[in-house]
PDB file of C-alpha atoms and ligand atoms in Angstrom:
ATOM      1  CA  UNK A 699     137.730  91.139  27.919  1.00  0.00           C
ATOM      2  CA  UNK A 700     134.533  89.199  28.433  1.00  0.00           C
ATOM      3  CA  UNK A 701     131.255  91.061  28.799  1.00  0.00           C
ATOM      4  CA  UNK A 702     128.456  89.290  30.606  1.00  0.00           C
ATOM      5  CA  UNK A 703     125.107  90.867  29.900  1.00  0.00           C
ATOM      6  CA  UNK A 704     122.734  91.141  32.859  1.00  0.00           C
ATOM      7  CA  UNK A 705     119.098  92.103  32.739  1.00  0.00           C
ATOM      8  CA  UNK A 706     119.172  94.709  35.476  1.00  0.00           C
ATOM      9  CA  UNK A 707     120.970  95.697  38.687  1.00  0.00           C
ATOM     10  CA  UNK A 708     119.756  92.654  40.654  1.00  0.00           C
ATOM     11  CA  UNK A 709     120.772  90.266  37.910  1.00  0.00           C
ATOM     12  CA  UNK A 710     124.176  91.991  37.643  1.00  0.00           C
ATOM     13  CA  UNK A 711     124.653  91.631  41.406  1.00  0.00           C
ATOM     14  CA  UNK A 712     123.786  87.925  41.342  1.00  0.00           C
ATOM     15  CA  UNK A 713     126.026  87.166  38.369  1.00  0.00           C
ATOM     16  CA  UNK A 714     128.957  89.068  39.883  1.00  0.00           C
ATOM     17  CA  UNK A 715     128.449  87.353  43.251  1.00  0.00           C
ATOM     18  CA  UNK A 716     128.647  83.941  41.547  1.00  0.00           C
ATOM     19  CA  UNK A 717     132.052  84.876  40.116  1.00  0.00           C
ATOM     20  CA  UNK A 718     133.358  86.203  43.426  1.00  0.00           C
ATOM     21  CA  UNK A 719     132.003  83.159  45.274  1.00  0.00           C
ATOM     22  CA  UNK A 720     133.673  80.817  42.793  1.00  0.00           C
ATOM     23  CA  UNK A 721     136.984  82.612  43.399  1.00  0.00           C
ATOM     24  CA  UNK A 722     136.645  82.206  47.182  1.00  0.00           C
ATOM     25  CA  UNK A 723     135.646  78.548  46.902  1.00  0.00           C
ATOM     26  CA  UNK A 724     138.508  77.759  44.521  1.00  0.00           C
ATOM     27  CA  UNK A 725     141.072  79.534  46.689  1.00  0.00           C
ATOM     28  CA  UNK A 726     139.860  80.018  50.272  1.00  0.00           C
ATOM     29  CA  UNK A 727     142.870  82.179  51.201  1.00  0.00           C
ATOM     30  CA  UNK A 728     142.556  84.347  48.100  1.00  0.00           C
ATOM     31  CA  UNK A 729     143.514  88.009  48.074  1.00  0.00           C
ATOM     32  CA  UNK A 730     140.639  90.203  46.923  1.00  0.00           C
ATOM     33  CA  UNK A 731     140.915  93.788  45.749  1.00  0.00           C
ATOM     34  CA  UNK A 732     137.632  95.322  46.893  1.00  0.00           C
ATOM     35  CA  UNK A 733     135.642  98.357  45.818  1.00  0.00           C
ATOM     36  CA  UNK A 734     132.951 100.557  47.326  1.00  0.00           C
ATOM     37  CA  UNK A 735     130.067 102.469  45.767  1.00  0.00           C
ATOM     38  CA  UNK A 736     126.525 101.707  44.724  1.00  0.00           C
ATOM     39  CA  UNK A 737     127.601  99.357  41.926  1.00  0.00           C
ATOM     40  CA  UNK A 738     128.964  96.534  44.141  1.00  0.00           C
ATOM     41  CA  UNK A 739     126.501  97.004  47.034  1.00  0.00           C
ATOM     42  CA  UNK A 740     124.029  94.456  45.677  1.00  0.00           C
ATOM     43  CA  UNK A 741     126.816  91.979  44.973  1.00  0.00           C
ATOM     44  CA  UNK A 742     128.001  92.212  48.586  1.00  0.00           C
ATOM     45  CA  UNK A 743     124.421  91.565  49.747  1.00  0.00           C
ATOM     46  CA  UNK A 744     124.332  88.434  47.582  1.00  0.00           C
ATOM     47  CA  UNK A 745     127.639  87.249  49.052  1.00  0.00           C
ATOM     48  CA  UNK A 746     126.309  87.771  52.575  1.00  0.00           C
ATOM     49  CA  UNK A 747     123.274  85.647  51.656  1.00  0.00           C
ATOM     50  CA  UNK A 748     125.569  82.878  50.412  1.00  0.00           C
ATOM     51  CA  UNK A 749     127.574  83.064  53.624  1.00  0.00           C
ATOM     52  CA  UNK A 750     124.413  82.895  55.732  1.00  0.00           C
ATOM     53  CA  UNK A 751     123.289  79.860  53.729  1.00  0.00           C
ATOM     54  CA  UNK A 752     126.579  78.145  54.611  1.00  0.00           C
ATOM     55  CA  UNK A 753     127.845  78.256  51.037  1.00  0.00           C
ATOM     56  CA  UNK A 754     130.832  80.537  51.593  1.00  0.00           C
ATOM     57  CA  UNK A 755     133.648  80.756  54.101  1.00  0.00           C
ATOM     58  CA  UNK A 756     135.535  84.046  54.384  1.00  0.00           C
ATOM     59  CA  UNK A 757     137.734  82.998  57.309  1.00  0.00           C
ATOM     60  CA  UNK A 758     140.934  82.880  55.271  1.00  0.00           C
ATOM     61  CA  UNK A 759     140.104  85.561  52.703  1.00  0.00           C
ATOM     62  CA  UNK A 760     142.414  88.579  52.622  1.00  0.00           C
ATOM     63  CA  UNK A 761     141.571  91.909  51.059  1.00  0.00           C
ATOM     64  CA  UNK A 762     142.748  95.387  50.276  1.00  0.00           C
ATOM     65  CA  UNK A 763     140.588  98.195  48.994  1.00  0.00           C
ATOM     66  CA  UNK A 764     140.901 100.543  46.064  1.00  0.00           C
ATOM     67  CA  UNK A 765     140.514 103.853  47.787  1.00  0.00           C
ATOM     68  CA  UNK A 766     139.558 105.976  50.779  1.00  0.00           C
ATOM     69  CA  UNK A 767     138.663 109.619  51.291  1.00  0.00           C
ATOM     70  CA  UNK A 768     141.415 111.821  52.668  1.00  0.00           C
ATOM     71  CA  UNK A 769     140.384 113.185  56.058  1.00  0.00           C
ATOM     72  CA  UNK A 770     137.719 110.660  57.014  1.00  0.00           C
ATOM     73  CA  UNK A 771     138.401 108.383  59.993  1.00  0.00           C
ATOM     74  CA  UNK A 772     137.197 104.763  59.955  1.00  0.00           C
ATOM     75  CA  UNK A 773     134.193 105.493  62.134  1.00  0.00           C
ATOM     76  CA  UNK A 774     132.854 108.240  59.855  1.00  0.00           C
ATOM     77  CA  UNK A 775     129.806 106.723  58.190  1.00  0.00           C
ATOM     78  CA  UNK A 776     130.938 108.068  54.808  1.00  0.00           C
ATOM     79  CA  UNK A 777     134.371 106.485  55.003  1.00  0.00           C
ATOM     80  CA  UNK A 778     135.026 103.528  52.770  1.00  0.00           C
ATOM     81  CA  UNK A 779     136.122 101.468  55.756  1.00  0.00           C
ATOM     82  CA  UNK A 780     132.679 102.071  57.245  1.00  0.00           C
ATOM     83  CA  UNK A 781     131.063 101.014  53.950  1.00  0.00           C
ATOM     84  CA  UNK A 782     133.093  97.805  53.771  1.00  0.00           C
ATOM     85  CA  UNK A 783     132.475  96.939  57.376  1.00  0.00           C
ATOM     86  CA  UNK A 784     128.762  97.644  57.050  1.00  0.00           C
ATOM     87  CA  UNK A 785     128.207  95.798  53.766  1.00  0.00           C
ATOM     88  CA  UNK A 786     130.616  92.900  54.120  1.00  0.00           C
ATOM     89  CA  UNK A 787     133.262  92.573  56.831  1.00  0.00           C
ATOM     90  CA  UNK A 788     130.890  92.618  59.821  1.00  0.00           C
ATOM     91  CA  UNK A 789     128.306  90.440  58.065  1.00  0.00           C
ATOM     92  CA  UNK A 790     130.543  87.469  57.255  1.00  0.00           C
ATOM     93  CA  UNK A 791     133.300  85.579  59.048  1.00  0.00           C
ATOM     94  CA  UNK A 792     136.052  87.728  57.633  1.00  0.00           C
ATOM     95  CA  UNK A 793     138.976  88.395  59.939  1.00  0.00           C
ATOM     96  CA  UNK A 794     139.165  92.176  60.142  1.00  0.00           C
ATOM     97  CA  UNK A 795     142.932  91.861  60.534  1.00  0.00           C
ATOM     98  CA  UNK A 796     143.070  90.443  57.018  1.00  0.00           C
ATOM     99  CA  UNK A 797     141.479  93.569  55.528  1.00  0.00           C
ATOM    100  CA  UNK A 798     143.345  96.721  54.530  1.00  0.00           C
ATOM    101  CA  UNK A 799     142.217 100.144  53.362  1.00  0.00           C
ATOM    102  CA  UNK A 800     144.258 103.324  53.041  1.00  0.00           C
ATOM    103  CA  UNK A 801     144.211 105.236  56.333  1.00  0.00           C
ATOM    104  CA  UNK A 802     142.110 108.321  55.571  1.00  0.00           C
ATOM    105  CA  UNK A 803     143.636 110.237  58.461  1.00  0.00           C
ATOM    106  CA  UNK A 804     147.260 109.238  57.914  1.00  0.00           C
ATOM    107  CA  UNK A 805     149.561 111.909  59.317  1.00  0.00           C
ATOM    108  CA  UNK A 806     151.781 111.821  56.252  1.00  0.00           C
ATOM    109  CA  UNK A 807     149.818 111.057  53.054  1.00  0.00           C
ATOM    110  CA  UNK A 808     153.025 110.533  51.056  1.00  0.00           C
ATOM    111  CA  UNK A 809     154.232 107.848  53.445  1.00  0.00           C
ATOM    112  CA  UNK A 810     150.754 106.273  53.479  1.00  0.00           C
ATOM    113  CA  UNK A 811     150.835 106.027  49.667  1.00  0.00           C
ATOM    114  CA  UNK A 812     154.331 104.551  49.678  1.00  0.00           C
ATOM    115  CA  UNK A 813     153.370 101.944  52.262  1.00  0.00           C
ATOM    116  CA  UNK A 814     150.150 101.014  50.483  1.00  0.00           C
ATOM    117  CA  UNK A 815     151.951 100.712  47.203  1.00  0.00           C
ATOM    118  CA  UNK A 816     154.680  98.553  48.763  1.00  0.00           C
ATOM    119  CA  UNK A 817     152.027  96.330  50.367  1.00  0.00           C
ATOM    120  CA  UNK A 818     150.366  95.734  46.974  1.00  0.00           C
ATOM    121  CA  UNK A 819     153.672  95.105  45.207  1.00  0.00           C
ATOM    122  CA  UNK A 820     154.755  92.648  47.903  1.00  0.00           C
ATOM    123  CA  UNK A 821     151.439  90.789  47.562  1.00  0.00           C
ATOM    124  CA  UNK A 822     152.060  90.151  43.870  1.00  0.00           C
ATOM    125  CA  UNK A 823     148.615  91.576  43.046  1.00  0.00           C
ATOM    126  CA  UNK A 824     145.097  90.507  43.931  1.00  0.00           C
ATOM    127  CA  UNK A 825     143.691  87.182  42.761  1.00  0.00           C
ATOM    128  CA  UNK A 826     140.566  89.093  41.867  1.00  0.00           C
ATOM    129  CA  UNK A 827     140.168  92.859  41.727  1.00  0.00           C
ATOM    130  CA  UNK A 828     136.631  94.185  41.873  1.00  0.00           C
ATOM    131  CA  UNK A 829     135.904  97.493  40.148  1.00  0.00           C
ATOM    132  CA  UNK A 830     133.093  99.880  39.367  1.00  0.00           C
ATOM    133  CA  UNK A 831     133.464 102.616  36.788  1.00  0.00           C
ATOM    134  CA  UNK A 832     132.634 106.300  37.172  1.00  0.00           C
ATOM    135  CA  UNK A 833     130.536 108.397  34.800  1.00  0.00           C
ATOM    136  CA  UNK A 834     133.780 109.944  33.566  1.00  0.00           C
ATOM    137  CA  UNK A 835     135.417 106.555  33.069  1.00  0.00           C
ATOM    138  CA  UNK A 836     137.427 106.582  36.298  1.00  0.00           C
ATOM    139  CA  UNK A 837     138.436 103.341  38.009  1.00  0.00           C
ATOM    140  CA  UNK A 838     139.238 103.557  41.684  1.00  0.00           C
ATOM    141  CA  UNK A 839     139.701 107.300  41.919  1.00  0.00           C
ATOM    142  CA  UNK A 840     141.969 107.457  38.878  1.00  0.00           C
ATOM    143  CA  UNK A 841     140.392 110.466  37.235  1.00  0.00           C
ATOM    144  CA  UNK A 842     140.754 111.439  33.542  1.00  0.00           C
ATOM    145  CA  UNK A 843     144.210 112.915  32.989  1.00  0.00           C
ATOM    146  CA  UNK A 844     146.926 113.243  30.334  1.00  0.00           C
ATOM    147  CA  UNK A 845     148.803 110.243  31.765  1.00  0.00           C
ATOM    148  CA  UNK A 846     148.122 107.075  33.734  1.00  0.00           C
ATOM    149  CA  UNK A 847     149.332 107.265  37.352  1.00  0.00           C
ATOM    150  CA  UNK A 848     150.800 103.893  38.185  1.00  0.00           C
ATOM    151  CA  UNK A 849     151.092 103.711  41.964  1.00  0.00           C
ATOM    152  CA  UNK A 850     148.965 104.582  44.970  1.00  0.00           C
ATOM    153  CA  UNK A 851     148.533 108.340  45.147  1.00  0.00           C
ATOM    154  CA  UNK A 852     146.457 111.199  46.502  1.00  0.00           C
ATOM    155  CA  UNK A 853     143.931 112.384  43.927  1.00  0.00           C
ATOM    156  CA  UNK A 854     142.160 115.712  43.597  1.00  0.00           C
ATOM    157  CA  UNK A 855     138.652 114.503  42.848  1.00  0.00           C
ATOM    158  CA  UNK A 856     137.074 115.729  39.625  1.00  0.00           C
ATOM    159  CA  UNK A 857     134.113 118.100  40.142  1.00  0.00           C
ATOM    160  CA  UNK A 858     131.855 115.520  38.430  1.00  0.00           C
ATOM    161  CA  UNK A 859     132.970 112.856  40.931  1.00  0.00           C
ATOM    162  CA  UNK A 860     132.335 115.183  43.873  1.00  0.00           C
ATOM    163  CA  UNK A 861     128.912 115.923  42.386  1.00  0.00           C
ATOM    164  CA  UNK A 862     128.140 112.209  41.879  1.00  0.00           C
ATOM    165  CA  UNK A 863     129.253 111.320  45.411  1.00  0.00           C
ATOM    166  CA  UNK A 864     127.458 114.247  47.030  1.00  0.00           C
ATOM    167  CA  UNK A 865     124.325 112.074  47.043  1.00  0.00           C
ATOM    168  CA  UNK A 866     125.743 110.431  50.156  1.00  0.00           C
ATOM    169  CA  UNK A 867     126.583 113.712  51.920  1.00  0.00           C
ATOM    170  CA  UNK A 868     124.518 116.635  53.204  1.00  0.00           C
ATOM    171  CA  UNK A 869     125.907 118.866  50.443  1.00  0.00           C
ATOM    172  CA  UNK A 870     128.556 119.171  47.725  1.00  0.00           C
ATOM    173  CA  UNK A 871     130.740 121.125  50.151  1.00  0.00           C
ATOM    174  CA  UNK A 872     130.744 118.231  52.627  1.00  0.00           C
ATOM    175  CA  UNK A 873     132.303 115.778  50.151  1.00  0.00           C
ATOM    176  CA  UNK A 874     136.058 115.366  50.725  1.00  0.00           C
ATOM    177  CA  UNK A 875     137.941 116.872  47.795  1.00  0.00           C
ATOM    178  CA  UNK A 876     140.788 114.380  47.866  1.00  0.00           C
ATOM    179  CA  UNK A 877     141.144 110.622  48.126  1.00  0.00           C
ATOM    180  CA  UNK A 878     143.822 107.975  48.354  1.00  0.00           C
ATOM    181  CA  UNK A 879     143.610 105.721  45.343  1.00  0.00           C
ATOM    182  CA  UNK A 880     145.397 102.674  44.103  1.00  0.00           C
ATOM    183  CA  UNK A 881     147.050 103.502  40.807  1.00  0.00           C
ATOM    184  CA  UNK A 882     146.591 101.949  37.415  1.00  0.00           C
ATOM    185  CA  UNK A 883     149.498  99.519  37.796  1.00  0.00           C
ATOM    186  CA  UNK A 884     148.241  98.435  41.219  1.00  0.00           C
ATOM    187  CA  UNK A 885     144.930  97.566  39.539  1.00  0.00           C
ATOM    188  CA  UNK A 886     146.445  95.985  36.441  1.00  0.00           C
ATOM    189  CA  UNK A 887     148.676  93.745  38.612  1.00  0.00           C
ATOM    190  CA  UNK A 888     145.594  91.730  39.610  1.00  0.00           C
ATOM    191  CA  UNK A 889     145.341  88.256  38.110  1.00  0.00           C
ATOM    192  CA  UNK A 890     141.685  88.796  37.276  1.00  0.00           C
ATOM    193  CA  UNK A 891     139.472  91.873  37.189  1.00  0.00           C
ATOM    194  CA  UNK A 892     135.720  91.844  37.732  1.00  0.00           C
ATOM    195  CA  UNK A 893     133.956  95.095  36.850  1.00  0.00           C
ATOM    196  CA  UNK A 894     130.305  95.679  37.652  1.00  0.00           C
ATOM    197  CA  UNK A 895     128.307  98.430  36.000  1.00  0.00           C
ATOM    198  CA  UNK A 896     124.633  99.265  35.884  1.00  0.00           C
ATOM    199  CA  UNK A 897     122.335 101.934  34.521  1.00  0.00           C
ATOM    200  CA  UNK A 898     121.936 104.244  31.590  1.00  0.00           C
ATOM    201  CA  UNK A 899     124.006 106.941  33.279  1.00  0.00           C
ATOM    202  CA  UNK A 900     127.086 104.741  32.821  1.00  0.00           C
ATOM    203  CA  UNK A 901     126.365 103.797  29.183  1.00  0.00           C
ATOM    204  CA  UNK A 902     128.652 106.465  27.728  1.00  0.00           C
ATOM    205  CA  UNK A 903     131.513 105.474  30.066  1.00  0.00           C
ATOM    206  CA  UNK A 904     131.064 101.792  29.129  1.00  0.00           C
ATOM    207  CA  UNK A 905     131.097 102.567  25.418  1.00  0.00           C
ATOM    208  CA  UNK A 906     134.186 104.771  25.646  1.00  0.00           C
ATOM    209  CA  UNK A 907     136.150 102.577  28.076  1.00  0.00           C
ATOM    210  CA  UNK A 908     135.604  99.199  26.441  1.00  0.00           C
ATOM    211  CA  UNK A 909     134.966 100.076  22.787  1.00  0.00           C
ATOM    212  CA  UNK A 910     137.008 103.257  22.326  1.00  0.00           C
ATOM    213  CA  UNK A 911     140.727 104.002  22.217  1.00  0.00           C
ATOM    214  CA  UNK A 912     142.961 103.281  25.203  1.00  0.00           C
ATOM    215  CA  UNK A 913     143.624 106.697  26.700  1.00  0.00           C
ATOM    216  CA  UNK A 914     144.228 108.208  30.152  1.00  0.00           C
ATOM    217  CA  UNK A 915     141.340 110.546  29.353  1.00  0.00           C
ATOM    218  CA  UNK A 916     139.171 107.457  29.972  1.00  0.00           C
ATOM    219  CA  UNK A 917     141.094 105.616  32.719  1.00  0.00           C
ATOM    220  CA  UNK A 918     138.968 102.450  32.491  1.00  0.00           C
ATOM    221  CA  UNK A 919     140.100 101.994  28.878  1.00  0.00           C
ATOM    222  CA  UNK A 920     143.388 100.591  30.199  1.00  0.00           C
ATOM    223  CA  UNK A 921     141.485  97.422  31.077  1.00  0.00           C
ATOM    224  CA  UNK A 922     141.458  96.530  27.384  1.00  0.00           C
ATOM    225  CA  UNK A 923     145.139  95.643  27.886  1.00  0.00           C
ATOM    226  CA  UNK A 924     144.516  93.242  30.778  1.00  0.00           C
ATOM    227  CA  UNK A 925     144.458  89.546  29.944  1.00  0.00           C
ATOM    228  CA  UNK A 926     141.623  88.536  32.251  1.00  0.00           C
ATOM    229  CA  UNK A 927     138.781  91.022  32.628  1.00  0.00           C
ATOM    230  CA  UNK A 928     135.141  90.131  33.123  1.00  0.00           C
ATOM    231  CA  UNK A 929     132.627  92.970  32.908  1.00  0.00           C
ATOM    232  CA  UNK A 930     129.165  92.275  34.256  1.00  0.00           C
ATOM    233  CA  UNK A 931     126.973  95.016  32.796  1.00  0.00           C
ATOM    234  CA  UNK A 932     123.225  95.392  32.696  1.00  0.00           C
ATOM    235  CA  UNK A 933     121.296  96.175  29.545  1.00  0.00           C
ATOM    236  CA  UNK A 934     120.980  99.873  30.372  1.00  0.00           C
ATOM    237  CA  UNK A 935     124.769 100.195  30.825  1.00  0.00           C
ATOM    238  CA  UNK A 936     125.299  98.498  27.460  1.00  0.00           C
ATOM    239  CA  UNK A 937     122.699 100.619  25.674  1.00  0.00           C
ATOM    240  CA  UNK A 938     125.224 102.884  23.906  1.00  0.00           C
ATOM    241  CA  UNK A 939     127.436 100.098  22.574  1.00  0.00           C
ATOM    242  CA  UNK A 940     127.734 100.213  18.812  1.00  0.00           C
ATOM    243  CA  UNK A 941     125.803 103.498  18.515  1.00  0.00           C
TER     244      UNK A 941
HETATM  245  P1  PGA B 900     129.168 103.966  41.891  1.00  0.00           P
HETATM  246  O1  PGA B 900     130.642 104.484  41.718  1.00  0.00           O
HETATM  247  O2  PGA B 900     129.257 102.483  41.934  1.00  0.00           O
HETATM  248  O3  PGA B 900     128.706 104.537  43.204  1.00  0.00           O
HETATM  249  O4  PGA B 900     128.405 104.471  40.718  1.00  0.00           O
HETATM  250  C1  PGA B 900     131.483 103.791  40.844  1.00  0.00           C
HETATM  251  C2  PGA B 900     132.748 104.576  40.693  1.00  0.00           C
HETATM  252  O5  PGA B 900     132.696 105.810  40.802  1.00  0.00           O
HETATM  253  O6  PGA B 900     133.786 103.967  40.446  1.00  0.00           O
END
């Protein structure tokens, strides 16, 4: 695991965007595993700037996403499809047909998980998987548990995750209580993982995930076993390391 220290959120976003841009330039038809949330938002904005400056071409890029809320259709402004479209897909020359997210309103969630899982397995894994990390150490929506769940599954969101995500909704009660999430093996199958993390609120998660034991109680700790992980973390997120 390589940790790149950034000064603050903006610096983290720029450094992460350079890595993602290098991946796209090196392999224009690369398969990206994408993530939503406040952590990667700034990085997407930097990528859009590079595209607008003529430095990046997304026309052959393919992507799948980590997760989606159960029950939210694509046009709901809190869905992760909406987020991706708003922050990236609609702002660059990405072919929307080359992008995949779990279908939040799938009639049969079990079948949706099976199909998503099969799609990832058939792809051989992303060239680059982008991740954030939750306050409780979750990656994707793989919440702390007594075991690692390997494949795509429906997750009951932890109360702390619902609380954290309620900032985007009118109230706690409006936050969906379940989500589709890629599993730990789906994530670990990526050839490279890029994790972005910012802020003091994440410092405990960073310390436990990257400097503590590997345990499903801290899902992000599994990344210590991956051969090619780059963490771009700002100083505040690294403030607990070694303490
Ligand atoms: P955030 O979420 O980037 O909105 O903090 C990250 C996560 O929960 O994985």
